[in-house]
C-alpha cells in the first residue's frame, strides 16, 4: 500500500499497530529527512499512539542520552524513539530495542538517506583513534542494506511516499500473565531444589530472566538478597514477588562481605551480572551458599561473552541455564530479527570441519566487508564467538575506523581464522617527548603511547608499528597453528611495508603469554595494577622488525628485568630472581653485559631520564617508581614522601594525612621538589642538561 506524501500516517499506522499487537510483534519505522520534518512526524505519530515513547537522543527534549542507555536495562516500555541523526550509538539502540514490549513501535530517526553516508557521525569520537569526527560510509551502507532488504521495515523518506509492510498472517499471541512458561518452570524447579552452587540464567533480551528471578524469590521459603549495577534494573524482578528482598550495590555488598558481615541470605541474586567486573563477581559468589547470576550474551555492553568465557569457566560449581522462548514479544519478532541482522548479534555456529585442504591467508579491506556480507558475518561472527569484549561498538570500528588492517585464514572459502590490527606510531619527536613528560595524550596509539608514557622509551611512539587488536580461530580448528600462521604472515607483510615493529596488549595469563612467545613476541611492559574488567595485569609484547626497533626493545626488555626486583608482587607473578619463567628467559642478549640485569641496580642513563622526568615534568609517580627506588637505595637524603611511598609502600593519601599535607596534588608537588633538590645536589651538570631539554617540550 503506497500512501501519498501529504496524507497523514496516523490512521494507517494505528491499524498496523493493532495488527502487530494481536500477533505479539513489534514494528520498526524509519524517518529519513531534515530534522524539522522528522520532528513533525514524531509529534503526529506519538499523538496518535499512546505509550511510554522512551527516547534516546542527544537533542530531543526530555530524552535520555544514548551514552546513558544502560539505565534502561531490566525495564519495559511501550514504544520508543532512537535518534541517529547526528550519530548512531549501536549498542544503545540494541538496549532500547530489548526494552520494548509486544505491539511496540520503534522509530529510527536518520539523516536524509543519500546524504547519510557522507555525514560525520558523533559516535565516531568514541571508537575512532584519530582526532575528530569522521563519516562512517561502510556502517551506514550496511544499515541501509539491512533496512531495504527487510520487508517488515517501514521506511519513510521526506518528499517520498511510504509503503506499509504487508503482514504475514500469524497465530494470535498472548503474553504470559505472571505464570511461569514451561522453560521457566523447569529451571525454577531446579533452583528450588538446589542445596549449594552457582547458576547462571543466560539468554537474549526479553526471555524472562528477571521474571524468573522474581518467581524464585517469591517461592523460596528462606531469605534472598539482590545485587545489581543499579537498583532500577531490578524493577521487573520485583514485579514477580510480593516479598521485599534486600538490595545491595555491588561495592557495598563486597565491602560488607570482606569486613566479615553475617550472611543471612540463602540466595544471592545478581541482575545484569555481565555488567559487573569479573573479579568482583567471583569474590561475591564465594560468600553465599547459592548464587543466581542473570545476564545476556548479546554483548550490548561488550561483556556478555566474557561472562561465559572468563568467569563461568573459572567457577568449579557453575551451571548454565538457558531460556530461548521470548516472553516480552512473540517468536520471530520482526524488530528483533532486523536488529540481529543489522548488528550481527546472532552467534556464529561452528561449521563442519574440513580436513586435508591447504589454508589460504589473505588481507581484507573495509570495502570488501560491505561488498560481501557473508565475509563480514563470518569475520565478525568469529570474533564474537571467540573474544570476550566484542560488542556492536566493535562493528562500527571494524567498518569505518581509520588505520585498520585485517587478515583472514580460509579453508574451502570458510573463514577459520581472523586477525584485526591497528596501525600506530610515526609520531613526531616533539610529540613523543611531550607524551613522555605527561603533557599530551592524543587519541589512539595504545601501545606506542603507553611505552612512551609509562616506560623509558619515547622512541617507541616515533617508530611505525602495528598493534594486533584481535585474533580468533574457529573452535573446530584450534591448536593447529592457524593463529601462529596468521601472525607469521602479518609479520612478513608488515616488514615488506617497512614497519618497525608489531605489538599486542592483553590481560596477562600464562597461557596467553606463552602463545605470544611462540609467535616471537617479547614482553616489554607489565602493568602494576590489575584491570577491573579482567582481573589481570596489562601485558605488552613486541615483535621487532627493523634494526632500530630491535635495539630499542632489547633495552626495554633489560629495563623490565631490572624493574622486577622492586615489585612487591613479584613472587605472586612468578618473577623470582634466577627462576623466572616470564621475564628472564633466553634472549638475544643473554650472554651480554646485561645477563645479571636484575641484580644490576646501578643508576644508568634511563634512570636519570626518569628521575628528571618526575622532578621537572608531569611524569607520573608510577612511571618513575622503579628509577626512584634505585635512587633512594643510593642516597642518604631524607626525601620523606618518596621514602614512605617506595620503601614503606604507603599510598599517597595516607602519606599526605600522616605528614599533614593539604591534599594529594600538594603532596605530589612536594615529592617532585624534594627529588629535584636531591638530584641537583648530587648531579648538577646532568640535571642542568635535562632542565634545558625539558624547556623545549613547552614550546
XYZ file of C-alpha atoms in Angstrom:
699
model
C 0.000 0.000 0.000
C 1.504 3.323 -1.083
C 0.412 6.495 0.686
C 0.677 9.998 -0.734
C 3.351 12.137 0.811
C 0.765 14.576 2.135
C -1.601 12.044 3.711
C -1.380 11.535 7.471
C 0.367 8.372 8.598
C -1.537 8.273 11.880
C -4.577 6.237 10.831
C -2.821 3.513 8.777
C -0.114 3.248 11.433
C -2.714 2.783 14.182
C -4.223 -0.126 12.224
C -0.784 -1.639 11.688
C -0.030 -1.305 15.405
C -3.271 -3.073 16.329
C -2.422 -5.961 13.995
C 1.118 -6.251 15.364
C -0.300 -6.247 18.893
C -2.566 -9.199 18.074
C 0.433 -11.157 16.775
C 2.702 -10.067 19.633
C 5.088 -8.361 17.222
C 6.914 -5.029 17.112
C 7.312 -2.575 14.235
C 10.325 -0.574 13.036
C 9.640 2.774 11.352
C 12.478 4.743 9.753
C 12.097 8.514 9.331
C 14.730 9.955 6.988
C 14.950 13.660 6.211
C 15.571 17.118 7.594
C 15.286 17.465 11.378
C 12.258 19.799 11.167
C 10.330 17.303 9.025
C 11.272 14.417 11.324
C 10.080 16.340 14.378
C 6.682 16.993 12.754
C 6.213 13.299 12.003
C 7.273 12.340 15.532
C 4.676 14.690 17.008
C 1.951 13.235 14.808
C 2.833 9.595 15.454
C 3.319 9.934 19.226
C -0.006 11.785 19.485
C -1.816 9.007 17.624
C -0.292 6.057 19.528
C -0.492 6.062 23.318
C 2.586 4.698 25.051
C 5.734 5.440 27.023
C 7.692 6.661 23.991
C 11.006 6.198 25.727
C 13.514 8.236 23.715
C 17.284 8.055 23.260
C 18.595 11.252 21.720
C 21.304 13.866 22.247
C 18.929 16.614 21.076
C 15.211 15.834 21.529
C 13.520 17.343 24.573
C 13.012 15.008 27.538
C 15.204 12.298 26.037
C 17.804 10.088 27.663
C 21.300 10.494 26.241
C 22.387 7.447 24.198
C 25.513 7.231 26.363
C 23.241 6.678 29.394
C 21.229 3.862 27.817
C 22.327 1.325 30.436
C 19.832 2.905 32.878
C 17.129 1.201 30.777
C 18.446 -2.326 31.360
C 15.935 -4.618 33.032
C 12.961 -2.336 32.297
C 9.972 -2.493 29.894
C 8.348 0.179 27.739
C 5.656 0.577 25.077
C 7.018 2.409 22.015
C 10.396 4.081 21.639
C 12.381 6.588 19.585
C 16.040 6.260 18.674
C 17.568 9.427 17.268
C 20.535 8.657 14.998
C 20.509 11.953 13.097
C 23.897 13.070 14.400
C 25.354 9.691 15.339
C 24.352 6.041 15.693
C 25.243 4.582 19.102
C 24.678 0.996 18.013
C 24.797 -0.739 21.408
C 22.420 1.875 22.865
C 19.952 1.136 20.074
C 20.197 -2.568 20.915
C 19.472 -1.857 24.587
C 16.410 0.219 23.670
C 15.059 -2.495 21.365
C 15.373 -5.042 24.162
C 13.130 -2.980 26.472
C 10.155 -2.642 24.088
C 7.125 -4.847 24.689
C 4.950 -6.636 22.131
C 2.953 -4.224 19.984
C 5.599 -1.527 20.340
C 6.715 0.792 17.578
C 10.363 1.840 17.367
C 11.001 4.991 15.348
C 14.541 5.257 13.989
C 15.387 8.846 13.013
C 18.194 9.197 10.477
C 19.532 11.978 8.209
C 18.453 12.403 4.606
C 19.021 8.983 3.014
C 21.517 9.852 0.252
C 23.496 12.280 2.433
C 23.719 9.938 5.421
C 26.857 8.013 4.315
C 28.838 11.254 3.984
C 27.700 12.892 7.237
C 30.131 12.968 10.188
C 28.997 10.642 12.957
C 29.373 11.878 16.557
C 29.699 8.302 17.821
C 32.997 8.007 15.940
C 34.566 10.168 18.653
C 34.348 7.126 20.961
C 35.883 4.469 18.784
C 37.952 6.081 16.033
C 41.510 6.506 17.252
C 42.237 9.557 15.092
C 41.298 13.107 16.055
C 37.838 14.485 15.274
C 34.573 13.097 13.914
C 34.523 11.099 10.699
C 31.865 9.940 8.291
C 31.010 6.245 8.511
C 30.034 5.237 4.958
C 30.568 1.499 5.380
C 28.475 1.084 8.525
C 25.754 3.293 7.032
C 25.784 1.232 3.836
C 25.474 -1.917 5.939
C 22.497 -0.468 7.857
C 20.835 0.760 4.677
C 21.166 -2.712 3.151
C 19.609 -4.298 6.225
C 16.706 -1.824 6.203
C 15.973 -2.123 2.488
C 16.224 -5.916 2.492
C 13.691 -6.332 5.295
C 10.057 -6.240 4.040
C 8.745 -5.626 7.568
C 10.542 -2.274 7.926
C 8.534 0.864 7.124
C 10.865 3.442 5.539
C 9.506 6.975 5.114
C 11.797 9.451 3.374
C 10.998 13.144 3.202
C 9.227 14.111 -0.051
C 8.686 10.458 -0.934
C 5.775 8.079 -0.314
C 5.995 5.356 2.283
C 4.932 1.751 1.816
C 3.189 -0.059 4.648
C 4.547 -3.586 5.155
C 2.260 -6.468 4.280
C 1.713 -8.566 7.387
C 2.083 -12.313 7.109
C -0.807 -13.947 8.981
C 0.354 -15.384 12.282
C -1.123 -17.111 15.302
C -2.597 -14.619 17.799
C -0.212 -14.274 20.734
C -0.832 -13.857 24.441
C 1.865 -12.728 26.834
C 2.288 -14.880 29.954
C 0.062 -13.419 32.662
C 2.504 -13.736 35.522
C 2.708 -17.517 35.412
C 5.890 -19.368 34.519
C 6.359 -20.672 30.992
C 7.339 -24.352 30.628
C 11.028 -23.347 30.243
C 10.876 -21.079 33.269
C 9.116 -23.717 35.382
C 11.748 -26.337 34.570
C 14.568 -24.007 35.663
C 12.613 -22.824 38.696
C 12.186 -26.414 39.903
C 15.945 -26.953 39.593
C 16.738 -23.819 41.594
C 14.171 -24.529 44.327
C 15.784 -27.945 44.871
C 19.329 -26.550 44.996
C 21.413 -27.147 48.105
C 24.569 -25.275 47.031
C 26.193 -23.873 43.894
C 26.205 -21.045 41.382
C 23.781 -20.876 38.482
C 23.563 -18.502 35.550
C 20.438 -17.752 33.551
C 21.943 -16.807 30.218
C 19.636 -15.675 27.441
C 18.830 -12.935 24.970
C 16.747 -9.947 25.988
C 13.036 -10.430 26.604
C 13.274 -14.106 27.590
C 12.070 -13.668 31.182
C 15.335 -13.898 33.113
C 14.415 -11.211 35.638
C 10.867 -12.521 35.909
C 12.195 -15.976 36.762
C 14.405 -14.485 39.467
C 11.352 -12.785 40.956
C 9.486 -16.104 40.964
C 12.400 -17.728 42.789
C 12.316 -15.019 45.468
C 8.556 -15.450 45.828
C 8.614 -19.235 46.205
C 11.841 -19.669 48.208
C 10.983 -20.273 51.874
C 14.101 -18.512 53.190
C 15.877 -15.235 52.569
C 17.183 -13.808 49.280
C 19.462 -10.827 48.708
C 19.702 -8.938 45.414
C 22.625 -7.138 43.850
C 22.911 -5.183 40.589
C 24.859 -2.327 38.982
C 21.801 -0.097 39.617
C 18.704 -0.702 41.721
C 16.370 0.315 38.909
C 17.431 -2.729 36.880
C 15.625 -4.969 39.406
C 12.216 -3.374 38.720
C 10.983 -6.260 36.535
C 12.207 -8.798 39.090
C 10.223 -7.078 41.838
C 7.019 -7.272 39.796
C 7.007 -11.060 40.257
C 7.277 -11.199 44.033
C 5.381 -9.791 46.991
C 8.471 -10.067 49.141
C 10.989 -7.271 49.547
C 14.446 -8.789 49.043
C 17.288 -6.782 50.498
C 19.058 -4.856 47.744
C 22.788 -4.130 47.779
C 25.008 -2.165 45.460
C 27.970 -4.215 44.268
C 30.578 -2.194 46.166
C 28.547 -2.106 49.397
C 27.924 -5.843 49.439
C 31.535 -6.682 48.668
C 32.747 -4.346 51.438
C 30.257 -5.938 53.860
C 31.472 -9.430 52.982
C 35.144 -8.522 53.202
C 34.535 -6.965 56.627
C 33.167 -10.275 57.904
C 29.495 -9.291 57.924
C 26.980 -12.026 58.717
C 25.463 -13.640 55.616
C 21.769 -14.126 56.370
C 20.665 -14.960 52.827
C 20.164 -18.400 51.278
C 20.439 -16.923 47.778
C 22.362 -14.028 46.264
C 20.693 -12.958 43.014
C 22.820 -10.733 40.781
C 20.949 -8.989 37.964
C 22.793 -7.736 34.864
C 25.783 -9.748 36.054
C 27.740 -9.279 32.819
C 27.988 -5.538 33.533
C 29.896 -6.215 36.789
C 33.693 -6.784 36.704
C 34.508 -10.480 36.786
C 36.842 -10.337 39.811
C 34.089 -8.756 41.926
C 31.576 -11.397 40.839
C 33.980 -14.191 41.660
C 34.583 -12.724 45.127
C 30.873 -12.321 45.862
C 29.894 -15.845 44.836
C 32.366 -17.290 47.367
C 30.398 -15.873 50.321
C 26.957 -17.342 49.586
C 25.720 -20.941 49.581
C 23.635 -20.339 46.438
C 24.068 -17.695 43.752
C 21.998 -16.893 40.680
C 23.633 -14.712 38.021
C 21.363 -13.209 35.377
C 22.872 -11.936 32.153
C 22.661 -11.694 28.398
C 25.359 -12.844 25.973
C 24.342 -10.483 23.175
C 27.256 -8.206 24.001
C 25.331 -4.926 24.333
C 27.860 -3.836 26.955
C 30.758 -5.782 25.479
C 30.956 -8.151 28.428
C 28.291 -10.790 27.835
C 30.521 -13.392 26.251
C 33.245 -12.538 28.713
C 30.829 -13.742 31.361
C 30.831 -17.143 29.695
C 34.457 -17.302 28.588
C 36.119 -15.892 31.703
C 34.035 -16.034 34.854
C 31.926 -19.133 34.288
C 34.930 -21.193 33.227
C 36.710 -20.239 36.452
C 33.936 -21.483 38.785
C 34.038 -25.177 39.601
C 30.363 -25.371 40.631
C 28.833 -23.193 37.910
C 25.824 -24.422 35.928
C 24.489 -22.514 32.925
C 20.731 -22.407 32.335
C 19.226 -21.071 29.112
C 15.899 -19.501 28.170
C 15.214 -19.400 24.433
C 11.497 -18.574 24.057
C 10.726 -14.834 24.234
C 8.004 -13.668 26.607
C 8.177 -9.895 26.036
C 7.185 -10.427 22.385
C 6.258 -13.303 20.078
C 8.779 -15.642 18.444
C 10.201 -14.460 15.106
C 9.555 -10.834 16.016
C 10.321 -8.536 13.029
C 12.170 -5.929 15.110
C 14.390 -8.480 16.858
C 15.090 -10.213 13.553
C 16.152 -6.933 11.925
C 18.330 -5.903 14.876
C 20.155 -9.230 14.957
C 20.835 -8.936 11.244
C 21.879 -5.275 11.367
C 24.238 -5.595 14.344
C 25.274 -9.220 13.706
C 24.089 -10.279 17.160
C 23.321 -13.887 16.266
C 26.208 -16.028 17.481
C 28.168 -17.830 14.800
C 27.725 -21.585 14.932
C 30.765 -23.708 14.010
C 30.528 -25.305 10.578
C 31.565 -28.841 9.831
C 35.304 -29.402 9.974
C 37.167 -29.689 6.669
C 40.473 -31.514 6.568
C 43.383 -32.085 4.206
C 42.793 -28.757 2.463
C 45.525 -26.077 2.481
C 44.684 -22.820 4.226
C 44.597 -19.525 2.329
C 45.630 -16.362 4.171
C 44.660 -13.026 2.658
C 44.277 -9.377 3.604
C 40.795 -7.819 3.670
C 39.679 -4.201 3.236
C 36.705 -2.494 4.864
C 35.079 -2.069 1.463
C 35.220 -5.836 0.914
C 33.171 -6.383 4.085
C 30.331 -4.314 2.595
C 30.611 -5.836 -0.874
C 30.467 -9.344 0.625
C 28.018 -9.637 3.570
C 28.956 -13.310 4.165
C 32.585 -12.204 4.615
C 31.542 -9.598 7.199
C 29.270 -12.050 9.018
C 31.953 -14.732 9.075
C 34.747 -12.413 10.254
C 32.751 -10.556 12.908
C 30.928 -13.697 13.997
C 34.233 -15.455 14.602
C 35.464 -12.559 16.738
C 32.190 -12.505 18.666
C 32.247 -16.196 19.463
C 35.906 -16.206 20.492
C 36.616 -12.878 22.190
C 35.050 -11.720 25.403
C 34.984 -7.986 24.611
C 33.353 -7.908 21.174
C 30.318 -5.590 21.039
C 28.364 -3.525 18.469
C 30.854 -0.716 19.053
C 33.498 -3.020 17.559
C 31.325 -3.497 14.476
C 31.457 0.260 13.964
C 35.244 0.330 14.419
C 35.715 -2.602 12.090
C 33.775 -0.990 9.246
C 34.901 2.647 9.401
C 37.720 3.369 11.869
C 40.918 4.649 10.313
C 44.228 2.761 10.121
C 42.646 -0.692 10.401
C 44.259 -3.845 8.961
C 42.525 -7.230 8.567
C 43.576 -10.749 7.613
C 41.629 -13.998 7.320
C 42.571 -17.641 7.083
C 40.211 -19.614 4.858
C 39.718 -23.298 4.221
C 37.440 -24.054 1.258
C 36.086 -20.465 1.441
C 35.176 -20.963 5.098
C 36.717 -18.384 7.461
C 38.530 -20.324 10.176
C 40.856 -17.581 11.438
C 40.547 -13.806 11.780
C 43.101 -11.134 12.666
C 42.415 -7.446 13.277
C 45.296 -4.987 13.673
C 45.677 -1.221 14.042
C 48.483 0.924 12.642
C 50.187 3.063 15.293
C 53.171 5.322 15.916
C 55.021 7.536 13.435
C 54.552 10.471 15.838
C 56.898 13.445 15.775
C 59.846 13.582 18.133
C 58.407 16.609 19.952
C 55.006 14.987 20.464
C 56.630 11.763 21.650
C 58.643 13.604 24.286
C 55.547 15.566 25.350
C 53.742 12.247 25.846
C 56.693 11.020 27.901
C 56.584 14.200 30.006
C 52.865 13.796 30.735
C 51.924 16.934 28.770
C 49.991 15.298 25.915
C 47.876 12.172 25.468
C 46.450 12.305 21.920
C 43.848 9.766 20.882
C 44.881 6.319 19.716
C 48.288 4.638 19.550
C 47.566 2.441 22.572
C 50.864 0.549 22.849
C 53.067 3.167 21.192
C 51.856 5.862 23.601
C 51.913 3.579 26.618
C 55.558 2.672 26.091
C 56.380 6.378 25.894
C 54.166 7.415 28.817
C 54.819 4.531 31.228
C 58.163 3.075 30.179
C 61.524 4.532 29.295
C 61.232 4.924 25.543
C 59.712 7.937 23.740
C 61.267 6.416 20.616
C 58.572 3.708 20.681
C 55.905 6.184 19.557
C 58.110 7.622 16.810
C 58.630 4.254 15.121
C 55.997 2.874 12.727
C 54.141 -0.028 14.296
C 51.057 -2.223 14.003
C 49.163 -3.484 17.050
C 47.262 -6.779 16.980
C 43.842 -5.838 18.385
C 42.025 -9.177 17.992
C 42.879 -12.647 16.800
C 40.469 -15.576 16.767
C 40.343 -19.125 15.427
C 37.213 -21.214 14.875
C 36.733 -23.617 17.782
C 36.881 -26.616 15.436
C 40.349 -25.646 14.171
C 42.204 -24.571 17.281
C 45.649 -25.932 18.234
C 46.544 -26.455 14.574
C 48.876 -23.465 14.292
C 46.355 -21.288 12.425
C 46.759 -18.318 14.751
C 50.552 -18.537 14.551
C 50.353 -18.747 10.754
C 48.273 -15.558 10.668
C 50.793 -13.767 12.883
C 53.706 -15.015 10.775
C 52.065 -13.707 7.600
C 51.308 -10.413 9.346
C 54.982 -10.073 10.262
C 56.081 -10.732 6.669
C 53.666 -8.203 5.179
C 54.461 -5.590 7.817
C 58.190 -5.968 7.241
C 57.643 -5.505 3.486
C 55.734 -2.314 4.300
C 58.791 -1.165 6.291
C 57.075 -1.111 9.660
C 59.414 -1.147 12.650
C 57.573 -3.488 14.995
C 54.362 -5.345 15.814
C 52.765 -5.157 19.251
C 49.988 -6.621 21.358
C 48.379 -5.642 24.663
C 46.355 -8.097 26.773
C 45.402 -9.127 30.288
C 48.312 -11.296 31.404
C 47.724 -15.020 31.835
C 50.420 -17.683 31.455
C 48.514 -19.277 28.549
C 48.299 -16.045 26.560
C 51.879 -15.137 27.375
C 53.247 -18.425 26.067
C 51.135 -18.172 22.882
C 52.673 -14.806 22.054
C 56.141 -16.050 22.991
C 55.765 -18.869 20.461
C 54.952 -16.198 17.872
C 58.278 -14.486 18.685
C 56.961 -11.572 20.745
C 58.913 -10.298 23.766
C 57.475 -8.907 26.989
C 58.486 -5.245 27.440
C 55.867 -3.906 29.859
C 53.801 -5.381 32.690
C 51.284 -3.126 34.438
C 51.486 -2.537 38.169
C 47.740 -2.790 38.851
C 45.139 -5.350 37.839
C 42.416 -4.243 35.440
C 38.958 -4.169 37.000
C 37.371 -5.723 33.903
C 39.686 -8.726 33.570
C 41.341 -9.038 36.970
C 44.705 -9.289 35.181
C 47.814 -7.166 34.818
C 48.188 -5.437 31.443
C 50.981 -7.043 29.425
C 52.559 -5.515 26.318
C 54.692 -7.595 23.992
C 56.710 -6.615 20.942
C 57.978 -8.286 17.770
C 60.764 -6.044 16.353
C 61.010 -5.898 12.556
C 63.691 -3.239 11.989
C 67.186 -2.802 13.396
C 66.220 0.352 15.311
C 63.268 -1.436 16.897
C 65.400 -4.436 17.871
C 67.913 -2.181 19.589
C 65.193 -0.222 21.406
C 63.307 -3.250 22.661
C 66.354 -5.238 23.707
C 66.982 -2.327 26.038
C 63.302 -2.262 27.091
C 63.418 -5.958 27.959
C 66.528 -5.376 30.018
C 64.882 -2.491 31.895
C 61.853 -4.652 32.651
C 64.098 -7.290 34.180
C 65.726 -4.688 36.418
C 62.352 -3.266 37.488
C 61.024 -6.678 38.538
C 63.391 -6.564 41.507
C 61.310 -3.750 43.059
C 57.827 -5.196 42.501
C 56.018 -6.034 45.713
C 54.063 -8.744 43.902
C 56.923 -10.422 42.043
C 56.563 -13.705 43.899
C 52.856 -13.727 43.094
C 53.719 -13.213 39.429
C 56.380 -15.888 39.473
C 59.031 -13.300 38.699
C 61.631 -14.687 41.066
C 65.287 -13.854 40.584
C 67.121 -16.655 38.842
C 63.990 -18.808 38.474
C 61.801 -16.641 36.306
C 59.657 -18.181 33.586
C 58.117 -14.916 32.391
C 60.776 -12.248 32.099
C 64.186 -13.871 32.491
C 64.085 -16.267 29.532
C 66.778 -16.885 26.929
C 67.112 -13.782 24.795
C 69.328 -12.259 22.130
C 71.442 -10.539 24.767
C 71.549 -13.390 27.301
C 75.322 -13.524 27.084
C 75.769 -9.742 27.121
C 76.755 -7.429 29.952
C 73.087 -7.355 30.996
C 72.838 -11.045 31.881
C 72.564 -10.276 35.601
C 70.289 -7.313 34.977
C 68.003 -7.964 37.940
C 70.971 -7.806 40.268
C 72.379 -4.743 38.478
C 70.633 -1.822 40.129
C 73.179 0.857 39.310
C 71.730 4.154 38.094
C 72.050 4.280 34.312
C 71.003 6.759 31.626
C 67.377 5.623 31.537
C 67.134 6.039 35.321
C 68.440 9.621 35.236
C 65.966 10.353 32.457
C 63.101 9.018 34.577
C 64.239 10.881 37.682
C 64.411 14.159 35.763
C 61.023 13.410 34.219
C 59.399 13.118 37.629
C 61.249 16.057 39.161
C 60.808 18.566 36.313
C 57.786 17.459 34.245
C 54.386 15.877 34.807
C 55.775 12.345 34.560
C 53.688 10.145 36.840
C 54.919 8.659 40.090
C 54.005 5.181 38.855
C 56.047 5.600 35.655
C 59.149 6.770 37.547
C 58.666 4.453 40.522
C 61.446 1.950 39.794
C 64.058 4.599 38.997
C 63.134 6.403 42.226
C 63.549 3.141 44.166
C 67.058 2.720 42.747
C 67.928 6.343 43.561
C 66.700 6.049 47.159
C 68.909 2.982 47.600
C 71.984 5.055 46.686
C 71.380 8.202 48.744
C 71.073 9.067 52.412
C 68.866 12.078 51.723
C 65.633 12.321 53.668
C 63.065 12.597 50.811
C 60.250 11.743 53.288
C 57.342 11.473 50.855
C 59.167 9.256 48.380
C 60.633 7.012 51.095
C 57.199 6.460 52.627
C 55.788 5.683 49.186
C 58.564 3.459 47.819
C 60.022 1.870 50.965
C 57.043 1.756 53.324
C 54.563 1.197 50.456
C 52.084 3.738 51.840
C 49.552 5.291 49.472
C 49.783 8.987 48.644
C 46.531 9.865 50.527
C 47.840 8.124 53.665
C 51.207 9.885 53.334
C 49.530 13.281 52.989
C 47.438 12.606 56.081
C 50.455 11.410 58.061
C 52.626 14.404 57.063
C 49.705 16.870 57.337
C 49.889 17.838 53.653
C 46.794 19.522 52.173
C 45.766 17.017 49.513
C 47.377 14.652 47.005
C 48.116 17.388 44.471
C 50.180 19.273 47.019
C 51.825 16.030 48.135
C 52.871 15.243 44.576
C 54.252 18.762 44.126
C 56.331 18.408 47.289
C 57.580 14.983 46.221
C 58.805 16.425 42.910
C 60.502 19.295 44.742
C 62.301 17.042 47.231
C 63.584 14.809 44.421
C 64.706 17.824 42.351
C 66.669 19.216 45.321
C 68.432 15.892 45.905
C 69.274 15.461 42.208
C 70.664 18.970 41.849
C 72.859 18.424 44.879
C 74.291 15.135 43.579
C 74.189 15.583 39.781
C 74.121 19.327 38.979
C 75.530 19.057 35.429
C 73.254 16.182 34.471
C 70.196 17.994 35.820
C 71.129 21.227 34.001
C 71.096 19.238 30.758
C 67.616 17.871 31.476
C 66.163 21.208 32.538
C 67.334 22.780 29.269
C 65.928 19.888 27.245
C 62.594 19.950 29.050
C 62.032 23.642 28.320
C 61.652 22.664 24.644
C 58.626 20.484 25.493
C 56.574 23.548 26.421
C 57.011 25.399 23.131
